[in-house]
Coordinates of C-alpha atoms and ligand atoms in Angstrom, one line a residue:
M232 CA 34.6 -23.0 -12.2
P233 CA 33.1 -20.7 -9.6
N234 CA 32.9 -17.1 -10.6
I235 CA 35.1 -15.3 -8.0
D236 CA 36.8 -12.0 -8.3
W237 CA 40.0 -13.1 -6.6
N238 CA 41.3 -9.6 -6.1
K239 CA 38.1 -8.6 -4.2
L240 CA 38.2 -11.5 -1.7
G241 CA 38.3 -10.5 2.0
F242 CA 38.0 -12.6 5.1
E243 CA 34.3 -13.4 4.8
Y244 CA 32.3 -16.6 4.7
S245 CA 31.1 -17.8 1.3
P246 CA 29.7 -21.2 0.4
T247 CA 31.8 -23.6 -1.7
A248 CA 31.1 -26.8 -3.6
C249 CA 30.9 -28.9 -0.4
H250 CA 32.2 -29.7 3.1
V251 CA 33.2 -33.0 4.7
R252 CA 31.6 -34.5 7.8
A253 CA 32.0 -37.6 10.0
T254 CA 29.7 -38.5 12.9
F255 CA 30.7 -40.0 16.3
K256 CA 27.9 -42.3 17.5
D257 CA 27.7 -45.4 19.7
G258 CA 31.3 -44.8 20.9
K259 CA 33.0 -44.7 17.5
W260 CA 33.7 -42.5 14.5
G261 CA 31.8 -43.1 11.3
R262 CA 33.2 -42.5 7.8
L263 CA 33.8 -39.2 6.2
S264 CA 31.3 -38.0 3.6
L265 CA 31.1 -35.0 1.3
K266 CA 28.1 -32.8 1.8
K267 CA 26.9 -30.3 -0.8
A268 CA 24.5 -28.6 1.6
S269 CA 25.9 -25.8 3.7
T270 CA 23.5 -26.5 6.5
I271 CA 23.3 -29.2 9.3
N272 CA 20.4 -31.0 10.9
M273 CA 20.7 -31.6 14.6
S274 CA 18.7 -32.0 17.8
I275 CA 17.3 -28.7 19.2
A276 CA 18.9 -29.9 22.4
A277 CA 22.4 -30.4 21.0
T278 CA 25.1 -29.6 23.6
C279 CA 27.0 -27.3 21.1
L280 CA 24.0 -25.1 21.0
H281 CA 23.1 -24.9 24.7
Y282 CA 26.4 -25.5 26.5
G283 CA 29.1 -24.5 24.0
Q284 CA 30.6 -28.0 23.6
A285 CA 32.3 -26.9 20.4
C286 CA 36.0 -26.9 19.3
F287 CA 37.3 -25.2 16.2
E288 CA 40.5 -24.7 14.3
G289 CA 41.8 -22.5 11.5
L290 CA 44.6 -23.3 8.9
K291 CA 45.4 -22.5 5.4
A292 CA 46.2 -24.1 2.0
F293 CA 48.1 -22.2 -0.6
K294 CA 48.4 -22.4 -4.4
C295 CA 52.2 -22.3 -4.7
K296 CA 54.5 -20.8 -7.3
D297 CA 54.9 -24.2 -9.0
G298 CA 51.1 -24.6 -9.3
K299 CA 50.8 -27.2 -6.6
V300 CA 48.5 -26.7 -3.6
R301 CA 50.0 -27.2 -0.2
I302 CA 48.6 -27.2 3.3
F303 CA 50.5 -25.5 6.1
R304 CA 51.2 -27.6 9.2
P305 CA 47.8 -29.5 9.5
E306 CA 49.2 -31.9 12.1
E307 CA 49.7 -29.0 14.5
N308 CA 46.0 -28.1 14.1
M309 CA 45.1 -31.8 14.6
K310 CA 47.0 -31.9 17.9
R311 CA 45.5 -28.6 19.1
M312 CA 42.0 -29.6 18.2
N313 CA 42.4 -32.8 20.2
D314 CA 43.7 -30.8 23.2
T315 CA 40.6 -28.7 23.0
A316 CA 38.4 -31.9 22.6
K317 CA 39.9 -33.6 25.6
Y318 CA 39.3 -30.5 27.8
I319 CA 35.7 -30.2 26.9
L320 CA 35.1 -34.0 26.9
C321 CA 34.6 -34.4 23.2
P322 CA 35.9 -37.6 21.6
E323 CA 39.3 -37.1 20.0
I324 CA 39.6 -37.1 16.3
P325 CA 41.9 -39.9 15.1
P326 CA 45.0 -38.2 13.5
D327 CA 44.4 -39.9 10.1
L328 CA 40.8 -38.9 10.0
F329 CA 41.6 -35.3 10.6
I330 CA 44.2 -35.2 7.9
E331 CA 42.0 -37.2 5.5
A332 CA 39.2 -34.7 6.1
V333 CA 41.3 -31.7 5.4
R334 CA 42.8 -33.2 2.2
K335 CA 39.4 -34.4 1.0
V336 CA 37.6 -31.1 1.4
I337 CA 40.4 -29.2 -0.3
S338 CA 40.5 -31.8 -3.1
A339 CA 36.7 -31.4 -3.6
N340 CA 37.0 -27.6 -3.7
M341 CA 40.2 -27.1 -5.8
D342 CA 38.5 -24.6 -8.0
Y343 CA 38.0 -22.4 -5.0
V344 CA 41.7 -22.2 -4.1
P345 CA 42.9 -18.6 -5.0
P346 CA 45.5 -18.6 -7.7
Y347 CA 49.2 -17.9 -7.0
G348 CA 50.0 -14.2 -7.1
T349 CA 46.6 -12.9 -5.8
G350 CA 47.8 -13.1 -2.2
G351 CA 44.8 -15.2 -1.4
S352 CA 44.6 -18.7 0.2
M353 CA 42.1 -21.4 1.1
Y354 CA 41.1 -21.0 4.7
V355 CA 40.3 -24.4 6.3
R356 CA 38.0 -24.5 9.3
P357 CA 37.7 -27.8 11.2
L358 CA 34.8 -27.9 13.7
L359 CA 34.0 -30.5 16.3
I360 CA 30.6 -30.2 18.0
G361 CA 28.4 -32.0 20.4
T362 CA 25.2 -32.8 18.4
G363 CA 23.6 -35.2 20.7
P364 CA 20.8 -33.9 23.0
R365 CA 21.2 -33.1 26.7
I366 CA 19.2 -30.9 28.9
G367 CA 21.2 -31.3 32.1
V368 CA 24.8 -30.1 31.6
A369 CA 26.8 -33.1 30.5
P370 CA 28.8 -34.1 27.5
A371 CA 26.8 -35.3 24.5
D372 CA 26.8 -38.9 23.3
Q373 CA 26.9 -37.8 19.6
Y374 CA 29.4 -35.5 17.8
D375 CA 29.9 -34.2 14.3
F376 CA 33.3 -33.4 12.9
I377 CA 33.1 -31.0 10.0
V378 CA 35.7 -29.4 7.8
L379 CA 34.6 -26.5 5.7
V380 CA 36.7 -24.3 3.4
V381 CA 36.5 -20.6 2.4
P382 CA 38.6 -18.8 -0.1
V383 CA 40.1 -15.7 1.5
G384 CA 41.9 -12.7 0.1
A385 CA 45.2 -11.1 1.0
Y386 CA 44.6 -9.3 4.2
Y387 CA 46.9 -6.6 3.1
K388 CA 46.6 -5.6 -0.4
G389 CA 49.8 -3.7 -1.1
K390 CA 51.5 -2.6 2.0
I391 CA 51.0 -3.9 5.5
K392 CA 49.2 -1.3 7.6
P393 CA 49.6 -1.0 11.3
V394 CA 46.4 -1.0 13.5
D395 CA 45.7 0.5 16.9
A396 CA 45.0 -1.7 19.9
I397 CA 43.3 -0.9 23.2
I398 CA 43.4 -2.5 26.7
L399 CA 40.0 -2.2 28.3
N400 CA 39.6 -2.0 32.0
G401 CA 36.9 -4.4 33.3
Y402 CA 37.1 -7.1 30.7
D403 CA 39.0 -10.4 30.7
R404 CA 39.5 -12.8 27.9
A405 CA 40.4 -15.9 29.9
A406 CA 40.4 -16.8 33.6
P407 CA 43.8 -17.8 35.1
N408 CA 42.7 -21.4 35.3
G409 CA 40.1 -21.2 32.6
T410 CA 39.9 -22.1 28.9
G411 CA 42.2 -19.5 27.3
H412 CA 44.7 -22.2 26.2
I413 CA 42.2 -24.1 24.1
K414 CA 40.2 -23.1 21.0
V415 CA 36.8 -23.6 22.4
A416 CA 33.9 -21.7 20.8
G417 CA 32.7 -20.0 24.0
N418 CA 35.9 -18.0 24.5
Y419 CA 34.9 -16.0 21.4
A420 CA 31.3 -15.3 22.4
A421 CA 32.8 -14.1 25.7
G422 CA 35.1 -11.7 23.9
L423 CA 32.5 -10.2 21.6
H424 CA 31.3 -7.6 24.1
A425 CA 34.7 -6.1 24.7
S426 CA 35.6 -6.2 21.0
N427 CA 32.4 -4.4 20.2
I428 CA 33.2 -1.6 22.7
A429 CA 36.7 -1.3 21.3
K430 CA 35.4 -1.1 17.7
K431 CA 33.0 1.6 18.5
M432 CA 36.0 3.5 20.0
G433 CA 37.9 3.0 16.8
F434 CA 40.2 0.2 17.8
P435 CA 40.1 -2.9 15.6
I436 CA 41.7 -5.1 18.2
V437 CA 41.8 -5.6 22.0
L438 CA 44.9 -6.5 23.9
Y439 CA 44.4 -8.4 27.2
L440 CA 46.6 -8.4 30.2
D441 CA 46.6 -11.5 32.5
S442 CA 43.3 -11.6 34.4
Q443 CA 44.8 -12.1 37.8
S444 CA 47.5 -9.5 38.4
K445 CA 46.8 -7.2 35.4
Q446 CA 50.6 -6.7 35.2
Y447 CA 51.5 -9.0 32.3
V448 CA 50.7 -9.1 28.6
D449 CA 48.6 -12.1 27.6
E450 CA 47.5 -11.8 24.0
F451 CA 45.0 -10.0 21.6
G452 CA 41.4 -11.2 21.3
T453 CA 42.1 -13.7 18.5
S454 CA 45.9 -13.5 18.0
N455 CA 49.2 -13.8 19.9
F456 CA 51.4 -10.9 21.0
I457 CA 54.9 -10.6 19.6
G458 CA 57.4 -7.9 20.1
I459 CA 60.8 -7.0 18.8
T460 CA 63.0 -5.4 21.5
K461 CA 65.5 -2.6 20.9
D462 CA 68.2 -5.2 21.1
G463 CA 66.6 -7.0 18.2
E464 CA 65.1 -10.0 20.1
Y465 CA 61.9 -11.7 19.2
I466 CA 59.8 -11.7 22.4
T467 CA 56.5 -13.3 23.2
P468 CA 54.6 -14.0 26.4
D469 CA 54.7 -17.2 28.4
S470 CA 51.3 -17.6 30.0
K471 CA 48.9 -20.4 30.8
S472 CA 45.9 -18.5 29.6
I473 CA 46.9 -17.8 26.0
L474 CA 46.2 -19.9 22.9
P475 CA 49.4 -21.6 21.6
S476 CA 49.5 -20.1 18.1
I477 CA 51.0 -22.1 15.3
T478 CA 51.8 -18.9 13.5
N479 CA 53.8 -17.7 16.5
K480 CA 55.6 -21.1 16.8
S481 CA 56.5 -20.9 13.1
L482 CA 57.7 -17.3 13.3
Q483 CA 59.9 -18.2 16.3
Q484 CA 61.5 -20.9 14.2
I485 CA 62.0 -18.5 11.3
A486 CA 63.4 -15.9 13.6
K487 CA 66.0 -18.5 14.9
D488 CA 66.8 -19.5 11.4
M489 CA 67.5 -15.8 10.6
G490 CA 69.8 -15.5 13.7
I491 CA 67.2 -13.5 15.7
P492 CA 67.2 -14.5 19.4
V493 CA 63.8 -15.7 20.6
V494 CA 62.7 -15.1 24.2
R495 CA 59.5 -16.5 25.6
R496 CA 58.7 -15.3 29.1
Q497 CA 56.3 -13.2 31.2
I498 CA 56.2 -9.7 29.7
A499 CA 55.2 -6.9 32.1
F500 CA 53.0 -4.2 30.6
R501 CA 55.5 -1.5 31.7
E502 CA 58.2 -3.1 29.5
I503 CA 56.4 -3.0 26.2
A504 CA 56.6 0.8 25.9
K505 CA 60.3 0.2 25.1
F506 CA 59.8 -2.4 22.4
A507 CA 60.9 -1.3 18.9
E508 CA 58.1 -3.3 17.1
V509 CA 54.9 -4.9 18.2
A510 CA 52.5 -7.1 16.3
A511 CA 49.6 -9.5 16.5
C512 CA 50.1 -12.9 14.8
G513 CA 47.7 -15.7 13.7
T514 CA 46.7 -17.7 10.7
A515 CA 44.3 -15.2 9.2
V516 CA 46.6 -12.2 9.0
V517 CA 50.1 -13.8 9.6
I518 CA 51.4 -10.5 11.2
T519 CA 49.4 -7.4 12.0
P520 CA 51.8 -4.6 13.1
I521 CA 50.5 -2.5 16.0
G522 CA 50.8 1.3 15.6
R523 CA 49.6 2.3 19.0
I524 CA 48.5 0.7 22.3
V525 CA 46.1 2.7 24.4
F526 CA 45.4 1.9 28.1
G527 CA 43.5 4.5 30.0
N528 CA 45.4 7.7 29.5
K529 CA 48.6 6.0 28.5
I530 CA 49.4 5.8 24.8
L531 CA 52.3 3.7 23.6
E532 CA 53.4 4.5 20.1
Y533 CA 55.2 2.4 17.5
D534 CA 55.5 2.9 13.8
Q535 CA 52.1 4.0 12.6
E536 CA 52.9 4.1 8.9
K537 CA 54.4 0.7 8.1
C538 CA 55.4 -2.7 9.4
G539 CA 58.8 -2.6 11.3
P540 CA 61.8 -4.0 9.4
T541 CA 62.2 -7.2 11.6
L542 CA 58.5 -8.0 11.5
K543 CA 58.5 -7.5 7.8
K544 CA 61.4 -9.9 7.3
L545 CA 59.5 -12.5 9.4
Y546 CA 56.3 -11.9 7.4
D547 CA 58.2 -12.4 4.1
G548 CA 59.9 -15.4 5.5
L549 CA 56.7 -17.1 6.5
T550 CA 54.6 -16.2 3.5
G551 CA 57.6 -17.1 1.2
I552 CA 57.6 -20.7 2.6
Q553 CA 53.8 -20.9 2.4
Y554 CA 53.7 -19.9 -1.3
G555 CA 56.7 -22.1 -2.2
E556 CA 59.0 -19.3 -2.9
I557 CA 61.5 -20.1 -0.2
P558 CA 62.7 -23.7 0.6
D559 CA 60.5 -25.4 3.2
R560 CA 63.4 -26.4 5.5
H561 CA 61.3 -27.7 8.3
N562 CA 58.8 -29.7 6.2
W563 CA 55.8 -27.6 7.2
L564 CA 54.0 -28.0 3.9
M565 CA 51.8 -31.0 3.0
E566 CA 51.4 -31.4 -0.7
M567 CA 48.0 -32.1 -2.3
K568 CA 48.0 -34.6 -5.2
Ligands
PLP894 C1 43.5 -19.1 16.8 C2 44.0 -18.1 17.8 C3 45.3 -17.6 17.7 C4 46.2 -17.9 16.5 O1 46.6 -19.2 16.3 P1 47.2 -19.7 15.0 O2 47.4 -21.1 15.2 O3 48.4 -18.9 14.7 O4 46.2 -19.4 13.9 C5 45.8 -16.8 18.7 N1 45.0 -16.4 19.7 C6 43.8 -16.9 19.9 C7 43.0 -16.5 21.1 C8 43.2 -17.7 18.9 O5 42.0 -18.2 19.0

């Protein structure tokens, strides 16, 4: 058994027993194997290193109330990873290979899944990278598909705390016809500069408007934007340059199940001052309520003390399903044997 203080876990990398890996070579995928080392050998001219030919995903597995471990919607991550792969000319991962890899790595690291009741979970990180050499810009002829796991803690120990977001003039996350809709590694390198500026100013997250007109809300640096209007609607942007979040998709379904109307459309920046609740959503944190949004000399204020009531209901609805406390009506969980 690993010696982990489950209550002290954050969202930090730590090595586990092993990861799984398969290599694509000579036009086909090889078999999955478990690797104990947490390092990889590759050509110094690998395309992932030079030209960012790298796709990643993030999903979670949970130790449920009944003691079983369940994975949350892995097929969705499989589809999205293949959308990213297609766009940056990586070979697609056969669906069965993706699911087998996720199951195998969790199975081999069962001791690292945080116990039920700690609020923790097993974060699963699939990675698809060009490992073959190229010096001219072109797709590689060799790839590695890796799935690693990291035990992570409850993001919010105790009560959910709102954070402040900033919109920075002069920085875009994604071009109108760029790569904002896929989970390609380079998007995140491109966002580090703005996020560093924001952090120094005391803002943990950056909100991006659409790069073209700067009128509409796109999303936060690594999470989708959701709002609750004064009329009690769930509202989230429709944009070609945002990442289709599986958490957002799941929350929309939960909202509908609760009788909350769901609206997906362009959202003008000037509208959001009137929203009752605003949050960022994604796998890592589920829902992060936003206390303030600062844009130049404008300051929009929401509840700075706690999560708003509707967002809290949605948060409890999703985490309740994930930990097996609420029936899984939509068959989102895949059980580990
Ligand atoms: C991964 C990611 C999200 C969240 O997606 P989930 O599937 O909910 O984890 C949102 N926005 C960006 C830019 C992302 O990279």
